[in-house]
Amino acid sequence: SLGPAVDRVEVLPFHQMGAHKWQALGLSYELTDTPTPTPAQADDARALFASRGLQTC
């Protein structure tokens, strides 16, 4: 349980938009191979939170 303080969860799908910033800083970007979730996968995540009684957006 997330406790009484959490009543809503905003699901923000992962994206690669910031990868170039890591390269510009000369840092290793460890999430290069992480795929962007499909709309269905994001919906599944929202459904999981909703099944626990949390409002999602």
PDB file of C-alpha atoms in Angstrom:
ATOM      1  CA  SER A   1       0.000   0.000   0.000  1.00  0.00           C
ATOM      2  CA  LEU A   2       1.142   3.527  -0.740  1.00  0.00           C
ATOM      3  CA  GLY A   3      -0.675   4.880   2.280  1.00  0.00           C
ATOM      4  CA  PRO A   4      -3.375   7.502   2.618  1.00  0.00           C
ATOM      5  CA  ALA A   5      -1.219  10.287   1.144  1.00  0.00           C
ATOM      6  CA  VAL A   6      -1.317   8.816  -2.373  1.00  0.00           C
ATOM      7  CA  ASP A   7      -4.648   8.932  -4.138  1.00  0.00           C
ATOM      8  CA  ARG A   8      -3.601   9.327  -7.774  1.00  0.00           C
ATOM      9  CA  VAL A   9      -0.841   7.943  -9.989  1.00  0.00           C
ATOM     10  CA  GLU A  10       0.203   9.514 -13.268  1.00  0.00           C
ATOM     11  CA  VAL A  11       1.671   6.939 -15.656  1.00  0.00           C
ATOM     12  CA  LEU A  12       4.298   8.572 -17.875  1.00  0.00           C
ATOM     13  CA  PRO A  13       5.669   6.167 -20.484  1.00  0.00           C
ATOM     14  CA  PHE A  14       9.455   6.024 -20.786  1.00  0.00           C
ATOM     15  CA  HIS A  15      11.067   7.670 -23.805  1.00  0.00           C
ATOM     16  CA  GLN A  16      14.588   8.237 -25.124  1.00  0.00           C
ATOM     17  CA  MET A  17      14.356  12.021 -25.545  1.00  0.00           C
ATOM     18  CA  GLY A  18      17.134  12.793 -23.030  1.00  0.00           C
ATOM     19  CA  ALA A  19      19.695  10.289 -24.331  1.00  0.00           C
ATOM     20  CA  HIS A  20      21.585  12.948 -26.284  1.00  0.00           C
ATOM     21  CA  LYS A  21      22.199  14.926 -23.085  1.00  0.00           C
ATOM     22  CA  TRP A  22      24.062  11.991 -21.576  1.00  0.00           C
ATOM     23  CA  GLN A  23      26.190  11.704 -24.709  1.00  0.00           C
ATOM     24  CA  ALA A  24      26.926  15.447 -24.649  1.00  0.00           C
ATOM     25  CA  LEU A  25      28.150  15.092 -21.063  1.00  0.00           C
ATOM     26  CA  GLY A  26      30.311  12.109 -22.015  1.00  0.00           C
ATOM     27  CA  LEU A  27      28.361   9.830 -19.699  1.00  0.00           C
ATOM     28  CA  SER A  28      27.260   6.268 -20.291  1.00  0.00           C
ATOM     29  CA  TYR A  29      23.500   6.092 -20.865  1.00  0.00           C
ATOM     30  CA  GLU A  30      22.460   2.794 -19.311  1.00  0.00           C
ATOM     31  CA  LEU A  31      18.898   2.845 -20.710  1.00  0.00           C
ATOM     32  CA  THR A  32      19.805   2.834 -24.415  1.00  0.00           C
ATOM     33  CA  ASP A  33      18.168  -0.541 -25.009  1.00  0.00           C
ATOM     34  CA  THR A  34      15.049   0.225 -22.966  1.00  0.00           C
ATOM     35  CA  PRO A  35      12.041   0.192 -25.315  1.00  0.00           C
ATOM     36  CA  THR A  36       9.283   2.775 -25.263  1.00  0.00           C
ATOM     37  CA  PRO A  37       6.130   1.052 -24.023  1.00  0.00           C
ATOM     38  CA  THR A  38       3.215   0.587 -26.363  1.00  0.00           C
ATOM     39  CA  PRO A  39      -0.080   2.338 -25.597  1.00  0.00           C
ATOM     40  CA  ALA A  40      -1.452  -1.060 -24.526  1.00  0.00           C
ATOM     41  CA  GLN A  41       1.409  -1.539 -22.051  1.00  0.00           C
ATOM     42  CA  ALA A  42       0.782   1.922 -20.563  1.00  0.00           C
ATOM     43  CA  ASP A  43      -2.916   1.045 -20.265  1.00  0.00           C
ATOM     44  CA  ASP A  44      -1.947  -2.205 -18.490  1.00  0.00           C
ATOM     45  CA  ALA A  45       0.117  -0.204 -15.982  1.00  0.00           C
ATOM     46  CA  ARG A  46      -2.806   2.152 -15.354  1.00  0.00           C
ATOM     47  CA  ALA A  47      -5.125  -0.830 -14.894  1.00  0.00           C
ATOM     48  CA  LEU A  48      -2.745  -2.348 -12.343  1.00  0.00           C
ATOM     49  CA  PHE A  49      -2.774   0.811 -10.235  1.00  0.00           C
ATOM     50  CA  ALA A  50      -6.542   1.159 -10.637  1.00  0.00           C
ATOM     51  CA  SER A  51      -7.002  -2.427  -9.424  1.00  0.00           C
ATOM     52  CA  ARG A  52      -5.316  -1.293  -6.191  1.00  0.00           C
ATOM     53  CA  GLY A  53      -7.859   1.503  -5.777  1.00  0.00           C
ATOM     54  CA  LEU A  54      -5.758   4.365  -7.137  1.00  0.00           C
ATOM     55  CA  GLN A  55      -7.004   6.921  -9.623  1.00  0.00           C
ATOM     56  CA  THR A  56      -4.786   7.033 -12.711  1.00  0.00           C
ATOM     57  CA  CYS A  57      -4.253   9.497 -15.506  1.00  0.00           C
TER      58      CYS A  57
END
